XYZ file of C-alpha atoms in Angstrom:
633
model
C 39.406 57.188 -0.113
C 36.396 55.913 -2.020
C 38.613 53.448 -3.854
C 39.967 52.172 -0.518
C 36.412 51.737 0.783
C 35.510 49.811 -2.364
C 38.479 47.505 -1.828
C 37.468 47.029 1.806
C 33.888 46.281 0.819
C 35.047 43.831 -1.838
C 37.292 42.040 0.657
C 34.459 41.800 3.181
C 32.101 40.567 0.442
C 34.642 37.968 -0.687
C 35.130 36.841 2.908
C 31.347 36.575 3.429
C 31.004 34.478 0.258
C 33.766 32.147 1.378
C 32.092 31.731 4.785
C 28.903 30.645 2.989
C 30.862 27.604 1.822
C 30.277 25.979 5.204
C 32.645 23.797 7.194
C 35.109 23.249 4.325
C 35.589 27.001 3.866
C 36.101 27.513 7.618
C 38.703 24.747 7.735
C 40.448 26.390 4.777
C 40.609 29.758 6.535
C 41.948 28.154 9.721
C 44.630 26.376 7.677
C 45.622 29.705 6.072
C 45.840 31.412 9.495
C 47.964 28.539 10.853
C 50.277 28.691 7.848
C 50.737 32.459 8.187
C 51.527 32.217 11.938
C 53.993 29.369 11.386
C 55.772 31.062 8.507
C 56.024 34.420 10.345
C 57.518 32.633 13.373
C 59.949 30.767 11.121
C 60.980 34.017 9.396
C 61.548 35.786 12.749
C 63.728 32.927 13.965
C 65.726 32.905 10.710
C 66.220 36.699 10.593
C 66.990 37.295 14.286
C 69.035 34.157 14.818
C 67.098 33.386 17.979
C 67.530 29.715 18.915
C 67.143 27.470 21.957
C 69.829 28.106 24.579
C 73.053 26.331 23.670
C 71.871 25.560 20.097
C 72.903 27.006 16.772
C 70.654 29.560 15.006
C 67.767 28.044 12.981
C 67.164 28.549 9.285
C 63.732 29.439 7.826
C 62.747 25.838 7.062
C 63.905 24.472 10.406
C 62.272 27.383 12.277
C 59.009 26.812 10.426
C 59.134 23.091 11.332
C 59.710 23.869 15.022
C 56.753 26.295 14.967
C 54.534 23.685 13.262
C 55.324 21.101 15.974
C 54.316 23.539 18.725
C 51.126 24.415 16.847
C 50.141 20.738 16.800
C 51.141 19.957 20.404
C 51.311 22.582 23.165
C 53.447 20.230 25.269
C 56.324 20.436 22.823
C 57.445 23.842 24.168
C 57.961 22.357 27.649
C 61.596 21.570 26.812
C 62.461 24.940 25.237
C 65.479 26.830 26.596
C 66.118 30.586 26.399
C 63.562 33.248 27.092
C 63.620 34.854 23.652
C 62.964 31.506 21.953
C 60.362 30.575 24.610
C 58.452 33.841 24.024
C 58.199 33.306 20.269
C 57.167 29.643 20.694
C 54.613 30.640 23.357
C 52.951 32.987 20.876
C 52.945 30.239 18.228
C 51.526 27.718 20.725
C 48.731 30.109 21.829
C 47.835 30.696 18.163
C 47.855 26.910 17.634
C 45.526 26.379 20.594
C 43.127 28.972 19.157
C 43.266 27.462 15.651
C 42.824 23.842 16.741
C 40.059 24.717 19.221
C 38.242 26.456 16.398
C 39.001 23.508 14.078
C 37.454 21.009 16.515
C 34.359 23.196 16.810
C 34.082 23.519 13.015
C 34.467 19.770 12.470
C 31.936 19.016 15.215
C 29.429 21.487 13.724
C 30.061 20.111 10.246
C 29.440 16.527 11.365
C 26.296 17.571 13.213
C 25.079 19.440 10.126
C 25.779 16.391 7.950
C 23.941 14.092 10.365
C 20.978 16.489 10.353
C 21.034 16.418 6.559
C 21.068 12.623 6.543
C 18.269 12.593 9.128
C 16.155 14.742 6.820
C 16.438 12.062 4.137
C 17.325 14.331 1.250
C 20.109 12.302 -0.387
C 19.404 10.794 -3.810
C 18.515 7.101 -4.057
C 20.735 5.111 -6.432
C 18.702 1.875 -6.455
C 17.430 0.106 -9.576
C 14.362 -2.106 -10.057
C 12.945 -0.777 -6.787
C 9.307 -0.205 -5.829
C 8.474 3.399 -4.923
C 5.670 4.336 -2.504
C 4.666 8.008 -2.550
C 2.660 9.687 0.260
C 1.857 8.393 3.746
C -1.417 6.874 4.949
C -2.587 4.124 7.342
C -2.633 1.759 4.332
C 1.127 1.931 3.869
C 1.961 -0.793 6.401
C -0.272 -3.360 4.694
C 1.147 -2.363 1.298
C 4.683 -2.882 2.587
C 3.767 -6.233 4.198
C 2.319 -7.520 0.909
C 5.285 -6.315 -1.148
C 7.635 -8.030 1.306
C 5.872 -11.347 0.600
C 5.950 -10.726 -3.170
C 9.674 -9.872 -3.020
C 10.795 -13.139 -1.437
C 11.695 -14.662 -4.803
C 13.668 -11.592 -5.917
C 17.295 -10.740 -5.372
C 18.052 -7.660 -3.243
C 14.533 -6.157 -3.389
C 14.133 -2.532 -2.315
C 11.131 -0.409 -1.336
C 11.709 3.359 -1.415
C 9.192 5.576 0.403
C 8.814 9.330 0.008
C 6.358 11.423 2.005
C 6.114 14.882 3.537
C 7.060 13.424 6.922
C 10.202 13.149 9.044
C 12.453 10.335 7.829
C 13.206 8.979 11.306
C 9.515 8.993 12.259
C 8.703 6.971 9.129
C 11.449 4.470 9.851
C 10.351 4.079 13.486
C 6.687 3.486 12.562
C 7.594 0.956 9.879
C 9.936 -0.877 12.253
C 7.118 -1.103 14.806
C 4.324 -2.206 12.467
C 6.238 -4.264 9.878
C 8.460 -6.430 12.031
C 9.332 -9.152 9.494
C 10.796 -7.631 6.325
C 12.380 -10.890 5.145
C 14.878 -10.014 2.366
C 13.419 -6.580 1.543
C 15.263 -3.385 2.461
C 13.166 -0.273 3.085
C 14.563 3.201 2.368
C 12.753 6.367 3.503
C 13.123 9.874 2.128
C 11.431 13.126 3.164
C 10.024 15.324 0.427
C 7.005 16.568 -1.482
C 5.907 13.924 -4.034
C 4.269 16.647 -6.156
C 7.606 18.474 -6.588
C 9.763 17.505 -9.596
C 13.052 18.042 -7.737
C 11.944 15.957 -4.757
C 10.695 13.163 -7.042
C 14.181 12.967 -8.510
C 15.482 11.957 -5.066
C 13.696 8.553 -5.246
C 15.000 7.961 -8.800
C 11.776 6.913 -10.589
C 13.688 6.527 -13.873
C 15.086 3.155 -12.754
C 12.091 1.974 -10.706
C 10.201 -1.256 -11.218
C 6.824 0.139 -10.162
C 5.354 3.154 -8.373
C 2.477 3.219 -5.857
C 0.798 6.564 -5.164
C -1.203 6.416 -1.920
C -4.051 8.761 -1.062
C -2.581 10.912 1.752
C -4.489 11.901 4.864
C -6.318 15.222 4.587
C -9.089 16.899 2.631
C -7.196 17.479 -0.638
C -6.056 13.886 -1.033
C -7.237 13.284 -4.618
C -5.750 16.534 -6.053
C -2.400 15.618 -4.464
C -2.486 12.145 -6.027
C -3.352 13.585 -9.446
C -0.597 16.211 -9.188
C 1.926 13.538 -8.190
C 1.031 11.374 -11.202
C 1.208 14.482 -13.417
C 4.713 15.229 -12.117
C 5.841 11.651 -12.758
C 4.448 11.352 -16.260
C 5.466 14.835 -17.477
C 8.903 15.119 -15.872
C 11.285 16.507 -18.566
C 13.956 14.087 -17.314
C 11.707 11.014 -17.268
C 12.697 7.774 -18.974
C 11.302 6.999 -22.449
C 9.839 3.650 -21.307
C 6.407 3.539 -19.677
C 6.120 3.685 -15.911
C 4.036 1.134 -14.019
C 1.982 3.324 -11.679
C -0.771 2.212 -9.289
C -2.651 5.203 -7.845
C -5.370 5.426 -5.196
C -8.296 7.822 -5.675
C -11.074 8.200 -3.090
C -13.773 10.067 -5.022
C -14.994 8.549 -8.302
C -15.732 12.087 -9.568
C -11.961 12.637 -9.840
C -11.304 9.384 -11.689
C -11.687 10.780 -15.213
C -9.153 13.569 -14.620
C -6.738 11.054 -13.072
C -7.052 8.761 -16.105
C -6.384 11.642 -18.476
C -3.246 12.533 -16.520
C -1.936 8.977 -16.091
C -2.883 7.628 -19.503
C -1.721 4.105 -20.248
C 0.975 4.213 -17.549
C -1.406 4.179 -14.582
C -3.812 1.738 -12.975
C -6.438 3.520 -10.926
C -7.777 2.048 -7.691
C -11.048 3.735 -6.701
C -10.807 3.074 -2.969
C -14.338 3.980 -1.921
C -15.946 2.208 -4.887
C -13.858 -0.928 -4.279
C -14.757 -1.115 -0.579
C -18.439 -0.235 -1.121
C -18.936 -2.915 -3.764
C -17.196 -5.606 -1.731
C -19.252 -4.629 1.351
C -22.468 -5.019 -0.669
C -21.411 -8.329 -2.251
C -20.307 -9.702 1.107
C -23.499 -8.589 2.870
C -25.491 -10.747 0.482
C -23.116 -13.737 0.555
C -21.324 -14.321 3.847
C -17.697 -15.347 3.453
C -17.158 -13.541 0.170
C -14.629 -11.107 1.636
C -12.339 -14.097 2.262
C -12.458 -14.886 -1.459
C -11.464 -11.333 -2.375
C -8.688 -11.357 0.226
C -7.361 -14.638 -1.135
C -7.286 -13.286 -4.692
C -5.631 -10.036 -3.645
C -2.956 -11.019 -1.141
C 0.369 -12.595 -2.087
C 0.147 -15.337 0.525
C -1.801 -17.994 -1.389
C -3.395 -17.929 -4.828
C -3.031 -14.904 -7.088
C -4.313 -13.763 -10.473
C -1.824 -13.860 -13.346
C -2.116 -12.667 -16.947
C 0.265 -14.514 -19.247
C 0.424 -16.114 -22.657
C -0.413 -19.813 -22.898
C 0.534 -21.003 -26.416
C -0.920 -24.457 -25.680
C -4.433 -22.971 -25.530
C -4.370 -21.339 -28.984
C -7.061 -22.865 -31.178
C -9.063 -24.280 -28.251
C -12.488 -23.073 -27.196
C -12.566 -21.242 -23.874
C -14.762 -23.964 -22.340
C -12.240 -26.691 -23.184
C -9.385 -24.487 -21.954
C -11.062 -24.120 -18.531
C -10.791 -27.902 -18.098
C -7.168 -27.968 -19.250
C -5.656 -27.278 -15.802
C -5.483 -29.429 -12.694
C -3.973 -26.930 -10.238
C -4.944 -23.599 -11.833
C -8.217 -21.879 -12.790
C -8.656 -20.100 -16.117
C -11.194 -17.288 -15.563
C -10.839 -15.046 -18.613
C -8.819 -13.642 -21.480
C -6.872 -10.451 -22.147
C -6.685 -9.558 -25.851
C -3.743 -7.960 -27.634
C -5.168 -4.481 -26.935
C -5.254 -5.160 -23.178
C -9.048 -5.484 -22.883
C -10.132 -7.916 -20.144
C -13.055 -10.305 -20.611
C -13.876 -12.544 -17.671
C -16.001 -15.653 -18.198
C -16.389 -15.157 -21.961
C -18.572 -17.386 -24.168
C -17.411 -21.015 -23.689
C -17.361 -21.401 -27.491
C -14.980 -18.457 -28.020
C -11.807 -19.681 -29.713
C -8.525 -18.527 -28.170
C -6.283 -16.878 -30.788
C -2.588 -15.996 -30.897
C -1.950 -12.814 -28.892
C -4.589 -13.586 -26.270
C -3.259 -13.803 -22.724
C -4.873 -16.089 -20.184
C -6.219 -14.660 -16.916
C -5.451 -17.472 -14.480
C -5.745 -18.058 -10.729
C -2.732 -20.017 -9.481
C -0.526 -20.344 -6.432
C 2.552 -19.451 -8.469
C 3.188 -18.676 -12.134
C 5.709 -21.536 -12.289
C 2.953 -24.003 -11.351
C 0.709 -23.109 -14.323
C 0.792 -26.198 -16.540
C -1.849 -27.922 -18.640
C -3.142 -31.310 -17.458
C -2.749 -34.345 -19.702
C -3.947 -37.042 -17.302
C -7.366 -38.547 -16.677
C -9.891 -35.950 -15.455
C -12.083 -38.547 -13.732
C -15.288 -36.610 -14.450
C -18.476 -38.276 -13.185
C -21.128 -36.914 -15.561
C -23.860 -38.826 -13.726
C -23.184 -36.719 -10.633
C -23.945 -33.472 -12.456
C -27.404 -32.128 -11.654
C -29.883 -30.449 -13.964
C -29.877 -26.649 -13.962
C -32.187 -25.098 -11.371
C -32.783 -21.346 -11.267
C -33.579 -19.762 -7.903
C -35.851 -16.717 -8.061
C -35.253 -13.455 -6.200
C -37.460 -12.354 -3.320
C -37.856 -8.961 -1.661
C -35.390 -8.330 1.175
C -35.081 -6.097 4.218
C -31.615 -4.620 4.800
C -30.385 -2.528 7.736
C -27.328 -0.253 7.661
C -25.976 0.845 11.057
C -23.458 3.679 10.936
C -22.569 6.000 8.085
C -19.535 7.342 6.236
C -18.659 8.724 2.803
C -19.056 5.250 1.279
C -22.673 4.991 2.490
C -24.290 6.540 -0.619
C -22.236 4.254 -2.895
C -23.317 1.196 -0.879
C -26.991 2.191 -1.057
C -26.739 2.753 -4.818
C -24.966 -0.578 -5.272
C -27.652 -2.432 -3.308
C -30.322 -1.358 -5.818
C -28.569 -3.382 -8.513
C -29.131 -6.698 -6.732
C -32.399 -6.597 -4.820
C -35.812 -7.760 -6.028
C -38.699 -5.260 -6.380
C -40.356 -4.384 -3.076
C -37.137 -4.532 -1.020
C -36.594 -2.104 1.851
C -33.534 -0.390 3.322
C -33.332 1.165 6.794
C -30.336 3.398 7.558
C -29.606 4.359 11.181
C -26.774 6.671 12.257
C -26.020 9.976 13.964
C -23.208 11.488 11.898
C -23.120 15.201 10.969
C -25.174 16.012 7.845
C -26.580 12.459 7.905
C -30.151 13.527 7.103
C -29.032 15.790 4.251
C -27.061 12.930 2.687
C -30.041 10.569 2.954
C -32.271 13.178 1.313
C -29.755 13.433 -1.542
C -30.091 9.699 -2.360
C -32.004 9.137 -5.596
C -32.885 5.442 -5.725
C -35.602 3.549 -7.565
C -38.270 3.295 -4.855
C -40.018 0.456 -6.674
C -36.891 -1.643 -6.159
C -35.631 -0.294 -2.843
C -37.620 1.926 -0.498
C -35.341 3.834 1.904
C -36.099 4.988 5.440
C -33.763 6.381 8.086
C -33.482 7.134 11.807
C -31.069 9.313 13.743
C -29.896 7.140 16.652
C -26.826 6.210 18.645
C -25.981 2.880 16.992
C -24.093 1.673 20.066
C -27.164 2.092 22.322
C -29.024 -1.134 23.190
C -32.383 0.585 23.640
C -32.065 2.385 20.287
C -31.159 -0.881 18.545
C -34.058 -2.754 20.182
C -36.456 -0.172 18.771
C -35.353 -1.118 15.223
C -36.556 -4.752 15.577
C -33.244 -6.019 14.208
C -34.150 -9.779 14.041
C -36.722 -8.916 11.345
C -34.008 -7.901 8.835
C -32.460 -10.286 6.295
C -29.093 -8.495 6.212
C -27.380 -6.109 8.651
C -24.399 -3.971 7.613
C -22.333 -2.118 10.219
C -20.290 0.739 8.744
C -17.406 2.462 10.501
C -17.597 6.136 11.445
C -14.320 6.746 9.624
C -15.180 10.296 8.478
C -15.952 11.745 11.903
C -13.595 9.730 14.156
C -10.038 8.435 14.277
C -9.631 4.847 13.076
C -9.338 3.293 16.541
C -12.296 5.254 17.926
C -14.444 4.339 14.926
C -13.552 0.640 15.265
C -14.266 0.775 19.004
C -17.776 2.058 18.336
C -18.234 -0.630 15.673
C -17.170 -3.302 18.185
C -19.718 -2.055 20.748
C -22.455 -2.162 18.099
C -21.485 -5.711 17.091
C -21.546 -6.883 20.703
C -25.017 -5.387 21.124
C -26.187 -7.186 17.958
C -24.809 -10.478 19.254
C -26.755 -10.085 22.502
C -29.936 -9.120 20.617
C -29.646 -12.249 18.463
C -29.086 -14.485 21.495
C -32.094 -12.975 23.289
C -34.329 -13.439 20.232
C -33.005 -16.965 19.649
C -32.383 -16.086 16.004
C -29.248 -15.899 13.872
C -28.698 -12.363 12.563
C -26.701 -12.103 9.338
C -24.185 -9.322 10.117
C -21.400 -7.978 7.912
C -19.172 -5.289 9.374
C -16.711 -2.822 7.952
C -13.510 -2.489 9.997
C -10.862 0.165 9.389
C -7.804 -1.301 11.135
C -6.997 -4.962 10.455
C -5.604 -5.312 14.000
C -9.132 -4.966 15.381
C -10.505 -7.900 13.400
C -9.412 -10.501 15.931
C -11.175 -8.569 18.701
C -14.297 -8.307 16.538
C -14.490 -12.061 15.994
C -15.866 -12.550 19.524
C -19.018 -10.776 18.303
C -19.696 -13.725 15.932
C -20.481 -11.465 12.997
C -20.474 -13.495 9.791
C -17.909 -11.431 7.919
C -15.584 -8.470 8.236
C -14.527 -6.201 5.397
C -11.318 -4.462 6.464
C -11.355 -1.364 4.268
C -7.728 -0.181 4.562
C -6.457 -3.731 4.124
C -8.395 -4.329 0.896
C -7.198 -1.072 -0.653
C -3.623 -1.920 0.325
C -3.867 -5.389 -1.212
C -5.274 -3.960 -4.424
C -2.516 -1.352 -4.735
C 0.195 -3.931 -4.069
C -1.251 -6.303 -6.681
C -1.644 -3.495 -9.235
C 2.030 -2.631 -8.793
C 2.921 -6.215 -9.779
C 0.271 -6.915 -12.454
C -0.551 -4.214 -14.999
C -4.006 -5.722 -15.647
C -5.158 -6.093 -12.021
C -7.276 -2.916 -11.821
C -9.078 -3.832 -15.057
C -9.683 -7.382 -13.791
C -11.300 -6.155 -10.572
C -13.292 -3.499 -12.436
C -14.768 -6.381 -14.403
C -15.242 -8.549 -11.288
C -17.158 -5.826 -9.456
C -19.132 -4.526 -12.421
C -22.813 -5.439 -12.512
C -22.649 -5.716 -16.320
C -19.852 -8.300 -16.181
C -19.325 -11.581 -14.377
C -19.109 -11.466 -10.597
C -18.217 -13.864 -7.790
C -21.098 -15.739 -6.173
C -21.448 -18.444 -3.534
C -24.107 -21.038 -4.335
C -25.115 -24.331 -2.708
C -22.887 -27.160 -3.896
C -25.942 -29.431 -3.945
C -27.391 -27.377 -6.823
C -24.503 -28.481 -9.052
C -23.540 -32.054 -8.165
C -24.845 -35.034 -6.253
C -23.341 -34.591 -2.780
C -24.298 -38.093 -1.620
C -21.044 -39.441 -3.041
C -17.467 -38.174 -3.466
C -16.738 -36.179 -6.631
C -13.659 -34.366 -7.880
C -13.485 -30.681 -8.759
C -13.227 -31.427 -12.500
C -16.795 -32.710 -12.209
C -17.845 -29.593 -10.311
C -16.112 -27.370 -12.914
C -17.981 -29.062 -15.767
C -21.296 -28.667 -13.908
C -20.604 -24.943 -13.578
C -19.544 -24.621 -17.245
C -22.883 -26.069 -18.357
C -24.520 -23.125 -16.591
C -22.182 -20.601 -18.226
C -20.168 -20.225 -14.992
C -16.585 -20.892 -13.877
C -15.982 -22.758 -10.613
C -13.062 -21.145 -8.778
C -13.298 -22.778 -5.345
C -15.504 -23.915 -2.485
C -16.317 -23.165 1.130
C -16.323 -26.166 3.444
C -16.564 -25.615 7.190
C -16.014 -28.619 9.422
C -15.589 -28.580 13.227
C -11.929 -28.903 14.089
C -10.671 -28.061 10.577
C -7.493 -25.984 10.563
C -7.982 -22.449 9.245
C -4.595 -20.825 9.742
C -5.349 -17.973 7.335
C -8.748 -17.228 8.872
C -10.666 -17.629 5.604
C -13.745 -19.283 7.097
C -13.274 -22.550 5.202
C -12.830 -20.818 1.828
C -10.471 -22.629 -0.560
C -9.755 -20.993 -3.909
C -8.349 -23.125 -6.715
C -8.556 -26.593 -5.061
C -6.844 -29.610 -6.738
C -9.227 -30.864 -9.409
C -8.471 -34.579 -9.276
C -8.871 -34.908 -5.506
C -12.081 -36.710 -4.512
C -14.176 -34.716 -2.004
C -17.362 -35.455 -0.096
C -19.556 -32.367 0.207
C -22.352 -31.543 2.669
C -25.588 -29.555 2.432
C -23.922 -26.505 4.006
C -21.011 -26.437 1.530
C -20.943 -23.663 -1.050
C -19.469 -23.486 -4.529
C -17.638 -20.271 -5.440
C -18.348 -19.383 -9.050
C -17.745 -16.592 -11.519
C -21.115 -15.942 -13.136
C -22.970 -13.278 -15.092
C -25.870 -13.268 -12.590
């Protein structure tokens, strides 16, 4: 008895296991049931000799065939004759109806299950030379847009995205916000980028580059670090180095991230990058357009490549060796970047040139006449620093970095007023430790969108006004809306006072910039856009993060805008070779100019900024025109 129970249990267990096989197993069982019914009917017909009325008895094979036909099509039995034969065929037909009804249901369920599986985006990607984007954030749409532009010269480019988000939702959002994908195909997969199995789905082993975005949420940096750790230490990883660009918000986590990523990762410190550009732009209106031009793929870009024709030349002579490109620095054989090095430094074999150009194919040395007018070059004049008054309206996590960065540039006796009403605002101000001899800090808790509160600050008395977005305490659109109201109030205050107020504003969503332009603020730093541009560039150029670290470092050379009249005689036309030589004599590199003329076309909304202008073209400058230079101070 016990043995029989064991056999019964084993049969049930075997049946349960086969059912776990899904639709294929169910179809197999239905096929077995059909075969048994058909063969039993065929055997009965062969043994009993039952046949249609007036027909000869059927053999086993013929009887089985007749049963099979009635299993497939219930209408076949309509022509049967003889009640004995009809009864057997009726039973076969009923069994066939049951089997095929079940089969249709199984196939339908199987297809639905497969579609659900495809919808989840869990199938493995088999692309090669693709760009992978891990995690989801508001920056992703700008990253994709920039990569689409960069991919135009490539054949069959692919962008593969993995995030802990529904695949269809990702595809719908991308379709809405990135309308023109040109020749780039975008593939979305759902998964956890910190999980080794899920990472295998996007096939990083054959990727061209990998971008790790900072996801939304409080634990963003730990997730980025864990994702990079999973990529670099995957037991199945490729032996060649990955090209990883990763975004980190908090500089305190940068050291751990660098340890994890090693030489395979470029780190983009999002908050540091935005804070430094906000500070630089607040002191020199229009500078954000220069950074945007250098970072986006639609215009001039920064390249690092070997230039054998420069070997043996001094850096100063090499700067004047290009007509349509701008040499700004060198990258040695160890990968160290040096922007604006000593003009007398000799370029050696193994050095790579850091060059601004519209395209790498256009980088060629100039052998024609430079047309330099040395008589137009003016004597060097140094402008001294004076104490300044700066006002910051609004506050977010980048506020302390901005305040600290300001100290590096102001003259002794400068003052900073910070006005906002965010949670823990006063505690964060109290935690600032700045050199009071250089920059004395005061603060007020006010509603920065209130006209009466703003009037009480005597805004026209400030040299610079910065408006920061409330990105920590509000959604992006709400924060930008409050920023817009503040900017409109500032415009009205300036008009009432009859004085121009120098305003630089931080925007979160690039789509709100056009609305903000009616406020007549001098410049807008779109935070998400800049981070996206930097990540996209870092995924294409392994030296980009190091180049911008140098550009934004107080100890290195930085970008400045200075009056063109300080460099050359603007009473007559000069070419940019002449301007470049005038800058070189001051230990600077001229990279472009800003010329604003009424009616001039400005399709890219750069405020008259032109980076890397043709050097032989004669240009007449005005008092308001500015030279964009790379200088140590």
